Coordinates of C-alpha atoms and ligand atoms in Angstrom, one line a residue:
X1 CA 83.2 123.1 83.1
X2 CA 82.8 122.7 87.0
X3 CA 85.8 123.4 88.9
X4 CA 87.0 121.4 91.9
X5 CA 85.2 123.0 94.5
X6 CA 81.9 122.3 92.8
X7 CA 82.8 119.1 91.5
X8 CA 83.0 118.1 95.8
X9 CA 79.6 118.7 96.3
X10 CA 78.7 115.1 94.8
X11 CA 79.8 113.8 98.3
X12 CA 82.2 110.4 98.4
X13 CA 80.7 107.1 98.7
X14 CA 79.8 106.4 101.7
X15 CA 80.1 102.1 101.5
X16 CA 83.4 102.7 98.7
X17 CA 84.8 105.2 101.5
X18 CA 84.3 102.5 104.5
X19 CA 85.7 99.6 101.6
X20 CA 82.9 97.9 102.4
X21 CA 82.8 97.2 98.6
X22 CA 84.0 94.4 96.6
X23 CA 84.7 94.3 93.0
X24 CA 87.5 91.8 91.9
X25 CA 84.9 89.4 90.1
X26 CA 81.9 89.7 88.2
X27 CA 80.0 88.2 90.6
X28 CA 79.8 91.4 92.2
X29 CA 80.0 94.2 93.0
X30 CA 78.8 93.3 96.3
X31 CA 77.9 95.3 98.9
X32 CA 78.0 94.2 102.5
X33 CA 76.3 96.3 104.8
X34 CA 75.7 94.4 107.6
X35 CA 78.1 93.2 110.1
X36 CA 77.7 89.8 109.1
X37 CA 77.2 90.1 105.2
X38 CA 79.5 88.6 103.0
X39 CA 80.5 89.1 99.0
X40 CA 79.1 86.6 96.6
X41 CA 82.1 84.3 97.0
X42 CA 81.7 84.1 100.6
X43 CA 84.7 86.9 101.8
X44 CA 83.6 89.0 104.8
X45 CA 84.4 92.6 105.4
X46 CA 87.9 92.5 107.1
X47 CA 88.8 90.3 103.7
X48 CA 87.5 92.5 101.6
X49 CA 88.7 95.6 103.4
X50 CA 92.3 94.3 103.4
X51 CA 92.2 93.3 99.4
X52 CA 91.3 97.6 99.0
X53 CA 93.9 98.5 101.3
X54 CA 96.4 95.8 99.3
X55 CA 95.5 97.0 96.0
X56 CA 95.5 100.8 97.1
X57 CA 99.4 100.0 98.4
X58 CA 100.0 98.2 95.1
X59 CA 99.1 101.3 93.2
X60 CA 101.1 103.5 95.0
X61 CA 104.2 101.5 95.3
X62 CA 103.8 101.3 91.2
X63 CA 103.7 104.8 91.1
X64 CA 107.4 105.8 93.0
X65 CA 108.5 102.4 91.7
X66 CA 107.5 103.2 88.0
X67 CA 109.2 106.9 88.8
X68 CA 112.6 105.4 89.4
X69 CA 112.4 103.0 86.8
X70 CA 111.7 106.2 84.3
X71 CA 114.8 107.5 85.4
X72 CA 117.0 104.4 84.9
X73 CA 114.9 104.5 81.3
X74 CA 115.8 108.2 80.6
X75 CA 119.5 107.8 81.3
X76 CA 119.8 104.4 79.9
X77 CA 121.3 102.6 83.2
X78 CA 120.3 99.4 84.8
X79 CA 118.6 98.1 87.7
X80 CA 120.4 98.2 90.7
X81 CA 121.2 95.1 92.2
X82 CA 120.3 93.8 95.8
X83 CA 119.2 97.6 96.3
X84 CA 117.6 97.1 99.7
X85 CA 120.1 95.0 101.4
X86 CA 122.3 98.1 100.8
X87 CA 119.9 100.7 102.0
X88 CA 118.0 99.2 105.1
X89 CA 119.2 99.0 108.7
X90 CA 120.6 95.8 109.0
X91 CA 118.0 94.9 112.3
X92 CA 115.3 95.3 109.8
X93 CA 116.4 93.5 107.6
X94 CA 116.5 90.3 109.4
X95 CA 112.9 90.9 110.9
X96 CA 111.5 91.0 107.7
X97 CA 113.4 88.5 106.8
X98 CA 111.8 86.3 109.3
X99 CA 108.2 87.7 108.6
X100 CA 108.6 86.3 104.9
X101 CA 108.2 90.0 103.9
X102 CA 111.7 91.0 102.8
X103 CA 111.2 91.2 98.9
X104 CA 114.2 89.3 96.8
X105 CA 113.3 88.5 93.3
X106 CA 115.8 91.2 90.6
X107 CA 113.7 93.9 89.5
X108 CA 111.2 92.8 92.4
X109 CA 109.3 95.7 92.2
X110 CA 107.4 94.4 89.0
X111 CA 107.0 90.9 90.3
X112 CA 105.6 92.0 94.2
X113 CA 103.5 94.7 92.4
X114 CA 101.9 91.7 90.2
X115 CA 101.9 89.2 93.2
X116 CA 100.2 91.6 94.9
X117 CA 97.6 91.9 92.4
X118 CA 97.2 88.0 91.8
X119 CA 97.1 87.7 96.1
X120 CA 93.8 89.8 96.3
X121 CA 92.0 88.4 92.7
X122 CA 88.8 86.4 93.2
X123 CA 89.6 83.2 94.9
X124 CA 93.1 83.4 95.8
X125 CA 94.2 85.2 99.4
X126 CA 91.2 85.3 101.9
X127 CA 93.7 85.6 105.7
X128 CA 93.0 89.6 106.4
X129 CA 96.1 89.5 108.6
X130 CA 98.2 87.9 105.9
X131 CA 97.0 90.3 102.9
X132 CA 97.8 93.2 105.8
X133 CA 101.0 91.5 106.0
X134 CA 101.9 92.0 102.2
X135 CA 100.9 96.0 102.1
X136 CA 103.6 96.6 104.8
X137 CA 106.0 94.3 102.0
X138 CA 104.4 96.7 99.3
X139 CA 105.4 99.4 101.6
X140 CA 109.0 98.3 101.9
X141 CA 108.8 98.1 98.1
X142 CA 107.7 101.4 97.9
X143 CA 110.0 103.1 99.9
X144 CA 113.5 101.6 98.6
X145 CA 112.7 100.8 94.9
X146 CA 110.6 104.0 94.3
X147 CA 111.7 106.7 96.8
X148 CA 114.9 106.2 97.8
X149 CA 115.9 104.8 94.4
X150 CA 114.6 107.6 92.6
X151 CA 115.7 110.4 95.0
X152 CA 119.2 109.0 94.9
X153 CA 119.0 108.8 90.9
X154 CA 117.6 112.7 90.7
X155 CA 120.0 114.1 93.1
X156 CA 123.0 112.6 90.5
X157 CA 121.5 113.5 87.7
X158 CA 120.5 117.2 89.0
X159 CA 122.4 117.7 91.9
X160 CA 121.7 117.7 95.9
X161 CA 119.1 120.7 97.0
X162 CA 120.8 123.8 98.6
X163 CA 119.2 125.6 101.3
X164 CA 118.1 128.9 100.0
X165 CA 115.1 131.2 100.0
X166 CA 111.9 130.3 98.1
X167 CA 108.7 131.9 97.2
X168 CA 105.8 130.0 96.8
X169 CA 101.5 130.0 96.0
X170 CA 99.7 131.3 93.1
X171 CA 101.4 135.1 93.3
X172 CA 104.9 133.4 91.4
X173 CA 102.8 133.6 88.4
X174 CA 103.8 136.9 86.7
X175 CA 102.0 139.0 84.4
X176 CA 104.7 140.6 82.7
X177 CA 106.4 137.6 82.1
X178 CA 105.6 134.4 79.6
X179 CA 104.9 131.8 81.9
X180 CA 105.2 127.8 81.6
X181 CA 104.0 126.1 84.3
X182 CA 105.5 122.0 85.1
X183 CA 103.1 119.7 87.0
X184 CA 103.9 116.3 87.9
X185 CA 106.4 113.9 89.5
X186 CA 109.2 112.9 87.3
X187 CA 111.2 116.3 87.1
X188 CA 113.8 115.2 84.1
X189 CA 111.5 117.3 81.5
X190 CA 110.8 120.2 83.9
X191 CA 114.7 120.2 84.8
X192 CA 115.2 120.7 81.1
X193 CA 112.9 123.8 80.4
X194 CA 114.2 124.8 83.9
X195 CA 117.9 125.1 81.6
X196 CA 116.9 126.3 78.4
X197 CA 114.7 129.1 79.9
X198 CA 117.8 130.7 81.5
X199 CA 118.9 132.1 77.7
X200 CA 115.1 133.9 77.8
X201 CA 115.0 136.7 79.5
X202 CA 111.4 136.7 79.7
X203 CA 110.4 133.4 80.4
X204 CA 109.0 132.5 84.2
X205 CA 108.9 129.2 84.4
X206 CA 106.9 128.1 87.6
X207 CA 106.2 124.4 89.2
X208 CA 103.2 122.4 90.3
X209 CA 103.0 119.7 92.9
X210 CA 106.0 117.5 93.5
X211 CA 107.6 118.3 90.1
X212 CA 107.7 121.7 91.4
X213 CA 108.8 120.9 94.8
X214 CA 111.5 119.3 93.3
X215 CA 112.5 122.2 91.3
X216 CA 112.3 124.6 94.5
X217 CA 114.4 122.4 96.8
X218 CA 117.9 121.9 94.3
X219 CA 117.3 125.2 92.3
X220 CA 115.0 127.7 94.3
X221 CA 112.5 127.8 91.0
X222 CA 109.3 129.0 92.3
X223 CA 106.2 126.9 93.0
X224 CA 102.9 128.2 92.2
X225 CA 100.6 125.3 93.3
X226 CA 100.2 122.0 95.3
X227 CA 97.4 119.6 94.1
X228 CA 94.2 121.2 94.8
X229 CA 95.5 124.5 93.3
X230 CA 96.5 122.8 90.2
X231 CA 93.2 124.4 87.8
X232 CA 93.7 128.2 89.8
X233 CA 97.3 127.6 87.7
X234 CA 95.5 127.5 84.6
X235 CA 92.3 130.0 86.1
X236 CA 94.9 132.9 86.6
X237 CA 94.4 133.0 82.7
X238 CA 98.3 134.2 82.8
X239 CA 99.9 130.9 81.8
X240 CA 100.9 130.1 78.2
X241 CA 102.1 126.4 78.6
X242 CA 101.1 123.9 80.9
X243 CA 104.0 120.8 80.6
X244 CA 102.8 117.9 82.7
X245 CA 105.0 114.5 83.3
X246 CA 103.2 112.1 85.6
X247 CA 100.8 111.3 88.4
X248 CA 98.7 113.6 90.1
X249 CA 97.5 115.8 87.2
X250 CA 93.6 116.1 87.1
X251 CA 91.9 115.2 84.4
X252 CA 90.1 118.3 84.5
X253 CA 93.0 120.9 83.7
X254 CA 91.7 119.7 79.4
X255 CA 88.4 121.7 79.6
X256 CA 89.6 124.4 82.0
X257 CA 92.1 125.6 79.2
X258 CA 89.2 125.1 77.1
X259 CA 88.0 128.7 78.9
X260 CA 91.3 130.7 78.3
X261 CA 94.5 130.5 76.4
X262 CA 96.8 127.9 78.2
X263 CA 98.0 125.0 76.2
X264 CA 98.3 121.4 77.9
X265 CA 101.2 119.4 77.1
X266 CA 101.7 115.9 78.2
X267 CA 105.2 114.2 77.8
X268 CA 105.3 111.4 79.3
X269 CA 104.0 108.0 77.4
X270 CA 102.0 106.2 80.4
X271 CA 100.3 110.1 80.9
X272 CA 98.6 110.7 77.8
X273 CA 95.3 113.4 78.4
X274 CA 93.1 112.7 75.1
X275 CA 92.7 116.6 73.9
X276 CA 95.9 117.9 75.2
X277 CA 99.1 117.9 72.7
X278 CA 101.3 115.3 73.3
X279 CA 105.0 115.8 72.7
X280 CA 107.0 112.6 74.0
X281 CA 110.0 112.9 76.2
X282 CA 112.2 109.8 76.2
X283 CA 115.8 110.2 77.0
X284 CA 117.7 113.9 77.1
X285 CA 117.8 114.4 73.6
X286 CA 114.0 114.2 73.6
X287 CA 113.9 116.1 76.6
X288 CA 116.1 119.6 75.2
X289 CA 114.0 119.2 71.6
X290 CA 110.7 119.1 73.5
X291 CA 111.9 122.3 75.8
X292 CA 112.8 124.3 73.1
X293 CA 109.6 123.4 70.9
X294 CA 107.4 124.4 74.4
X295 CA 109.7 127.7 74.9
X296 CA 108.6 129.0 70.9
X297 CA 105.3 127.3 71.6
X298 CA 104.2 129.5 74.6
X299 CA 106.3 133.1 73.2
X300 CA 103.2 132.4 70.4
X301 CA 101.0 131.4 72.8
X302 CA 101.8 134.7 75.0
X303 CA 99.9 137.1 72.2
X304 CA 96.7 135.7 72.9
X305 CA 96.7 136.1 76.3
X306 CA 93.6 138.0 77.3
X307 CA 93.8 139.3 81.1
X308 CA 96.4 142.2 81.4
X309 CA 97.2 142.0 84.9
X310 CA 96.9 139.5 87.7
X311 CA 98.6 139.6 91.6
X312 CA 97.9 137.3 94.1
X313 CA 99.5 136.3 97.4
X314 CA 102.9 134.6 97.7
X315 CA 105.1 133.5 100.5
X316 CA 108.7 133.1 101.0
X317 CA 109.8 130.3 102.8
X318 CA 113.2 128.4 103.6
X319 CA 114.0 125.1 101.4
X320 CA 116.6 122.7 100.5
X321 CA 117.2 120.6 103.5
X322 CA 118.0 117.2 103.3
X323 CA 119.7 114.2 105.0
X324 CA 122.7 115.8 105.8
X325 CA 120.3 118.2 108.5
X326 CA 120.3 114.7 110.5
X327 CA 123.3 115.5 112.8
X328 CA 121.8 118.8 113.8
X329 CA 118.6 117.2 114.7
X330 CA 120.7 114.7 116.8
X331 CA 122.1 117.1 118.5
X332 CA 118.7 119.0 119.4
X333 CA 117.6 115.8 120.7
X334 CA 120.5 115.4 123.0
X335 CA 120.2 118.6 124.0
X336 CA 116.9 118.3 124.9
X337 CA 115.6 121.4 122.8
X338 CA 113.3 119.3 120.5
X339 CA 111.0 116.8 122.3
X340 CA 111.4 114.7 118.4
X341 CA 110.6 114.8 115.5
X342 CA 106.9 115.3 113.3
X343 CA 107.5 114.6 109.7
X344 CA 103.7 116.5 108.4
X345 CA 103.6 114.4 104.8
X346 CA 101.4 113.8 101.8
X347 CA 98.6 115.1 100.0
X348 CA 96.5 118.2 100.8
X349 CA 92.6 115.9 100.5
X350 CA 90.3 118.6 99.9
X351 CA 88.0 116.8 101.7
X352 CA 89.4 117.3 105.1
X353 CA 88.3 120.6 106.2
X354 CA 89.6 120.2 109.7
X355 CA 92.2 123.2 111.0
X356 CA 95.8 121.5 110.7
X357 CA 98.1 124.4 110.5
X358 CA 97.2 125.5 114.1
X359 CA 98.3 122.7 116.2
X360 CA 101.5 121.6 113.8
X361 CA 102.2 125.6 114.5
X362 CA 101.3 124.7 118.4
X363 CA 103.6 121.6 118.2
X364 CA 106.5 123.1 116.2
X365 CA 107.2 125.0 119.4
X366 CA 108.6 121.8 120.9
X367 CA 108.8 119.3 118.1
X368 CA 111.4 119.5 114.8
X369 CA 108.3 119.4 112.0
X370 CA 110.1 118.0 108.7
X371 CA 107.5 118.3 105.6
X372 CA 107.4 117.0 102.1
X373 CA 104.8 117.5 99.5
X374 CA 101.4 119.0 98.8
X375 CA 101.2 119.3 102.9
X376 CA 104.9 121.5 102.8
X377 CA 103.4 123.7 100.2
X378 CA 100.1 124.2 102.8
X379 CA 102.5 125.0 105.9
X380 CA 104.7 127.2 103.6
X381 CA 101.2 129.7 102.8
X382 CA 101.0 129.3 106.1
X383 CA 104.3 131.1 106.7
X384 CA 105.6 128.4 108.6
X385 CA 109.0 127.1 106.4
X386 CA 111.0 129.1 108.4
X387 CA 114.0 126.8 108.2
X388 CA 114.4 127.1 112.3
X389 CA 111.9 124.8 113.3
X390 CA 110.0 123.6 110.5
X391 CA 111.8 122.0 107.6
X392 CA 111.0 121.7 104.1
X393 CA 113.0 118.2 102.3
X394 CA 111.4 118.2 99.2
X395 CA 109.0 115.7 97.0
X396 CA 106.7 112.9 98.2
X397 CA 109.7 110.9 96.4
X398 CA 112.0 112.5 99.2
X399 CA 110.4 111.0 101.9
X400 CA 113.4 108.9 102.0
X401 CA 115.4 111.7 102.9
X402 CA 113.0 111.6 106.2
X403 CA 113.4 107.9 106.5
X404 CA 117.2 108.2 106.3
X405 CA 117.6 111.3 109.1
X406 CA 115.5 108.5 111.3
X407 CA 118.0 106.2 110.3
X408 CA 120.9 108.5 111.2
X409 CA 119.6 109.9 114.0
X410 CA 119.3 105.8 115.5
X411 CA 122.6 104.6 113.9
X412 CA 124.1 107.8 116.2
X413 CA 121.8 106.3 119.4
X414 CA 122.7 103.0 118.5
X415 CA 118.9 102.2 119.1
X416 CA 116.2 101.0 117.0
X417 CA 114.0 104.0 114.9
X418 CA 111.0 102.5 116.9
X419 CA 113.0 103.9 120.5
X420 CA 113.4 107.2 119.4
X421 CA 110.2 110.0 119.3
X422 CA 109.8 110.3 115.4
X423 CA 106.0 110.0 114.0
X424 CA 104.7 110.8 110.6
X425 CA 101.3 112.5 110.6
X426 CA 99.9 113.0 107.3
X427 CA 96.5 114.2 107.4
X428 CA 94.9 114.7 104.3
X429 CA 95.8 111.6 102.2
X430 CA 94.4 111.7 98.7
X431 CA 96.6 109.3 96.5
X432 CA 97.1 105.7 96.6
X433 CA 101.1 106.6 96.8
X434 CA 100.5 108.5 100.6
X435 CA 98.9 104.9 101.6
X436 CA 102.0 103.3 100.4
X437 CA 104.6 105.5 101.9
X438 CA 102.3 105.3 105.2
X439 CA 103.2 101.6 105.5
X440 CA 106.5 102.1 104.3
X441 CA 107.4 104.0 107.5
X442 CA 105.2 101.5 109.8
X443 CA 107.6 98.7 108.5
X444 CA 110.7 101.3 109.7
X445 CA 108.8 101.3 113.2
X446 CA 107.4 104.8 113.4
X447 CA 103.8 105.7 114.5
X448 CA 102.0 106.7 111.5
X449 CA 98.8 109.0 111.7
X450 CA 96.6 109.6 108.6
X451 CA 93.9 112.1 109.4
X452 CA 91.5 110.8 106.8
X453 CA 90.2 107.1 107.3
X454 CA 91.6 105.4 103.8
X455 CA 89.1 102.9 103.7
X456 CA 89.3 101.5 106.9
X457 CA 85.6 101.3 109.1
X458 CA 86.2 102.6 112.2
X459 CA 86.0 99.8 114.7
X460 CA 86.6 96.7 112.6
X461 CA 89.5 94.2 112.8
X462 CA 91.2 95.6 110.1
X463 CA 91.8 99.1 112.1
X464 CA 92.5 96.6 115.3
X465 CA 95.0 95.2 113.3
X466 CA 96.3 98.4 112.1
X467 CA 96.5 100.1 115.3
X468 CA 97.6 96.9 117.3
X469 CA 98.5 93.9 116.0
X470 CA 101.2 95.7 113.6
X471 CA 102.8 96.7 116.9
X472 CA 103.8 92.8 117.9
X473 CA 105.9 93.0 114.9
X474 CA 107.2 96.2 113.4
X475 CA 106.6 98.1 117.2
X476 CA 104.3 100.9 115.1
X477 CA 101.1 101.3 114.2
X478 CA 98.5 103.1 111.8
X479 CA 96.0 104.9 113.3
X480 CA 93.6 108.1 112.8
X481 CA 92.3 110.7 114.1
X482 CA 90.7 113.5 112.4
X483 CA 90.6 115.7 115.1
X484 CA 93.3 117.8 115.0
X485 CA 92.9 118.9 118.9
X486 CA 92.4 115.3 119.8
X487 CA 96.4 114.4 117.9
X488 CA 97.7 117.0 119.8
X489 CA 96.7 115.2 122.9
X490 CA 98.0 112.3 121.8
X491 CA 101.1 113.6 120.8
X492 CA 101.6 115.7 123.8
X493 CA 100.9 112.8 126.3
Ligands
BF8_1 O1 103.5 112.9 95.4 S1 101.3 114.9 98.1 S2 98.6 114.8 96.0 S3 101.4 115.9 94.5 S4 100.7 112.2 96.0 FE1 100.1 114.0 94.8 FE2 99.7 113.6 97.3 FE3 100.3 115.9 96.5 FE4 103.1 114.7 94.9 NI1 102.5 113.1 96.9

């Protein structure tokens, strides 16, 4: 089985990677390659371009969407009603309002989601500006009905995150201990293994990607891997049990435990993996039978374990911060020792080779850096989660703890979020859901930088539109740069 590493030397299509490829009809695919060339139907690149970037945003919204709506499942409550009318500054509210963008139907999620996906089928929305329009409503989706929904619905269910001391990277993984690693984004199985491993002495259980991040930030469990380290979890040959939920689990991880002991389990319905056991968790019943099944499963497992010993590096790092952190950052601002406010989000793309760390360290001198996801995890090895200046707040899903210390922070100011020095820079987007929470924040009014070019050819109208046009309306824009040096600039000036 190749690993990751050599599985990126079949290099990313070059027309697929400008979305200058079409293939919502059978007609097609078409390729236009020319400036002038048009699809089969007659669409031209920006239309085309914008129907990618639509059904990208679709997919992601889905995803933190689908998250909360798993939670609401697990614990058997209902949709909550007129959710963003209760959560969204009230200025906002009317703008979108007026730009017909402001989503209203009851469980609207489903229905936008689907409208979404009937706007950019063959024959039905061809108006670049309008389909670019409805990915800033799928990111308004995305950010109340999935992240702040589902944040708000985990820290009931589990609890607010406590600032405490971490550790994180592949040296949590022990090799006197039986270890069970959780991987995913829906944390109510992990949070249940997290419980019934306390009566073991020797069980260490250890978290991957945002289900992990999760577990770090409200109960200081320590986090072996973000997304690109997800197969070294299973390569350490150390781990008896790998328990996945949802999203952001490589297909892969099936033939790399193939080569040692580890056993995949999936438990979520929507996540099967074919050739991994699947042991469905539904509500918490199914959840405490499932954890105790996985807790005999990998004590077995732990006798055939063949490597005896294994250390790598690890790092400890400061966690737990959340929206309550938003007076203090006030306060900085006022007092003029931060300059504002860097949110570093999203995924770690493997594909970006570029040299991050450095100039968020650079800027972190003058700027409060607040990080979620696979991009905390990177500035944590890095050493950088100090709790002083650079902040760990938890899952991609927490992003709406960022959203709601901009919120604060303006409500205090009694300005706008657009008048106050906040950007997110997120510059190694791999998922559709970083796209999503990227326009999510555009439609707050904050600047958001992507350091990888999501599908957009550089120069076209779509990036004009991005970059400019936005700004008429929500006073942001989308833009990127992949030069680290060349943001710093930017940011500086
Ligand atoms: O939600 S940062 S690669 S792990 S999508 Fe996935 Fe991206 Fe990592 Fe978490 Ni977020």
């Amino acid at each position: 089985m190749k690993r990751l590493n050599e599985r990126l030397e079949k290099r990313p299509c070059q027309i697929g990677l400008e979305s200058r490829c079409c293939k919502n009809c059978l007609m097609g695919p078409c390729i236009l390659i020319n400036k002038d060339d048009v699809g089969a139907c007659g669409a031209n690149a920006d239309v085309v371009s914008a129907r990618n970037i639509v059904r990208f945003t679709a997919a992601g919204a889905s995803n933190h969407t689908g998250h909360a709506e798993h939670i609401l499942q697990f614990t058997k409550k209902k949709f909550p009603e007129k959710y963003i009318d209760k959560k969204a500054p009230k200025y906002l509210l009317k703008l979108w309002k007026q730009l017909g963008i402001l989503p209203s139907v009851k469980h609207e999620h489903f229905k936008e989601i689907s409208e979404a996906f009937h706007a950019t089928s063959f024959g039905v929305n061809a108006d670049y500006q309008d389909l670019l329009k409805t990915a800033v409503k799928l990111g308004i989706i995305d950010g109340y009905l999935g992240l702040y929904l589902a944040t708000e619905l985990e820290d009931k269910l589990y609890g607010k995150p406590k600032v405490r001391e971490g550790v994180l990277d592949l040296g949590v993984i022990r090799d006197d201990k039986i270890n069970i690693a959780v991987h995913g984004h829906e944390p109510m199985f992990a949070e249940e293994i997290v419980k019934e491993a306390k009566k073991h002495k020797n069980i260490n259980v250890v978290g991957v990607c945002c289900t992990g991040a999760s577990l770090l930030a409200k109960h200081g469990v320590p986090l072996a891997a973000n997304v690109i380290l997800q197969e070294n979890v299973i390569a350490t040959g150390m781990v008896e049990i790998m328990a996945v939920d949802a999203q952001c689990v490589m297909p892969s991880l099936v033939d790399i435990c193939e080569c040692y002991h580890t056993r995949l389990i999936t438990t979520n319905s929507i996540a099967k993996i074919s050739g991994a056991t699947h042991m469905p968790v539904t509500d918490r019943e199914s959840a405490n039978i499932v954890a105790k099944k996985i807790i005999k499963l990998a004590i077995e497992n732990r006798k055939k374990r063949k490597r005896t010993s294994f250390s790598a590096k690890k790092e400890k790092v400061i966690v737990g911060f959340d929206e309550r952190i938003a007076d203090s950052l006030h306060k900085q601002l006022k007092e003029k020792k931060i300059k504002g406010i860097i949110a570093v989000i999203g995924c770690r793309n493997p594909r970006v080779t570029e040299d991050w760390i450095s100039v968020y360290r650079k800027l972190s001198k003058d700027y409060a850096i607040l990080t979620t996801g696979c991009m905390a995890f990177e500035l944590g090895k890095a050493g950088m989660l100090d709790g002083r200046r650079v902040f760990h707040v938890g899952s991609c899903i927490n992003n709406a703890r960022i959203a709601e210390i901009f919120k604060r922070i303006a409500d205090k100011e009694k300005k706008e979020i657009t008048d106050l020095p906040f950007i997110i820079s997120a510059p190694a987007p791999l998922s559709e859901k970083c796209v999503a929470i990227g326009f999510f924040f555009a439609a707050l009014g904050t600047d958001v930088h992507f350091g990888y070019p999501m599908m957009i050819k550089t120069n076209s109208n779509v990036e004009n539109f991005l970059a400019n046009v936005l700004k008429k309306h929500f006073k942001s824009r989308i833009f990127f740069e992949r030069d680290p040096k060349l943001f710093y600039k930017k940011i500086v000036e």
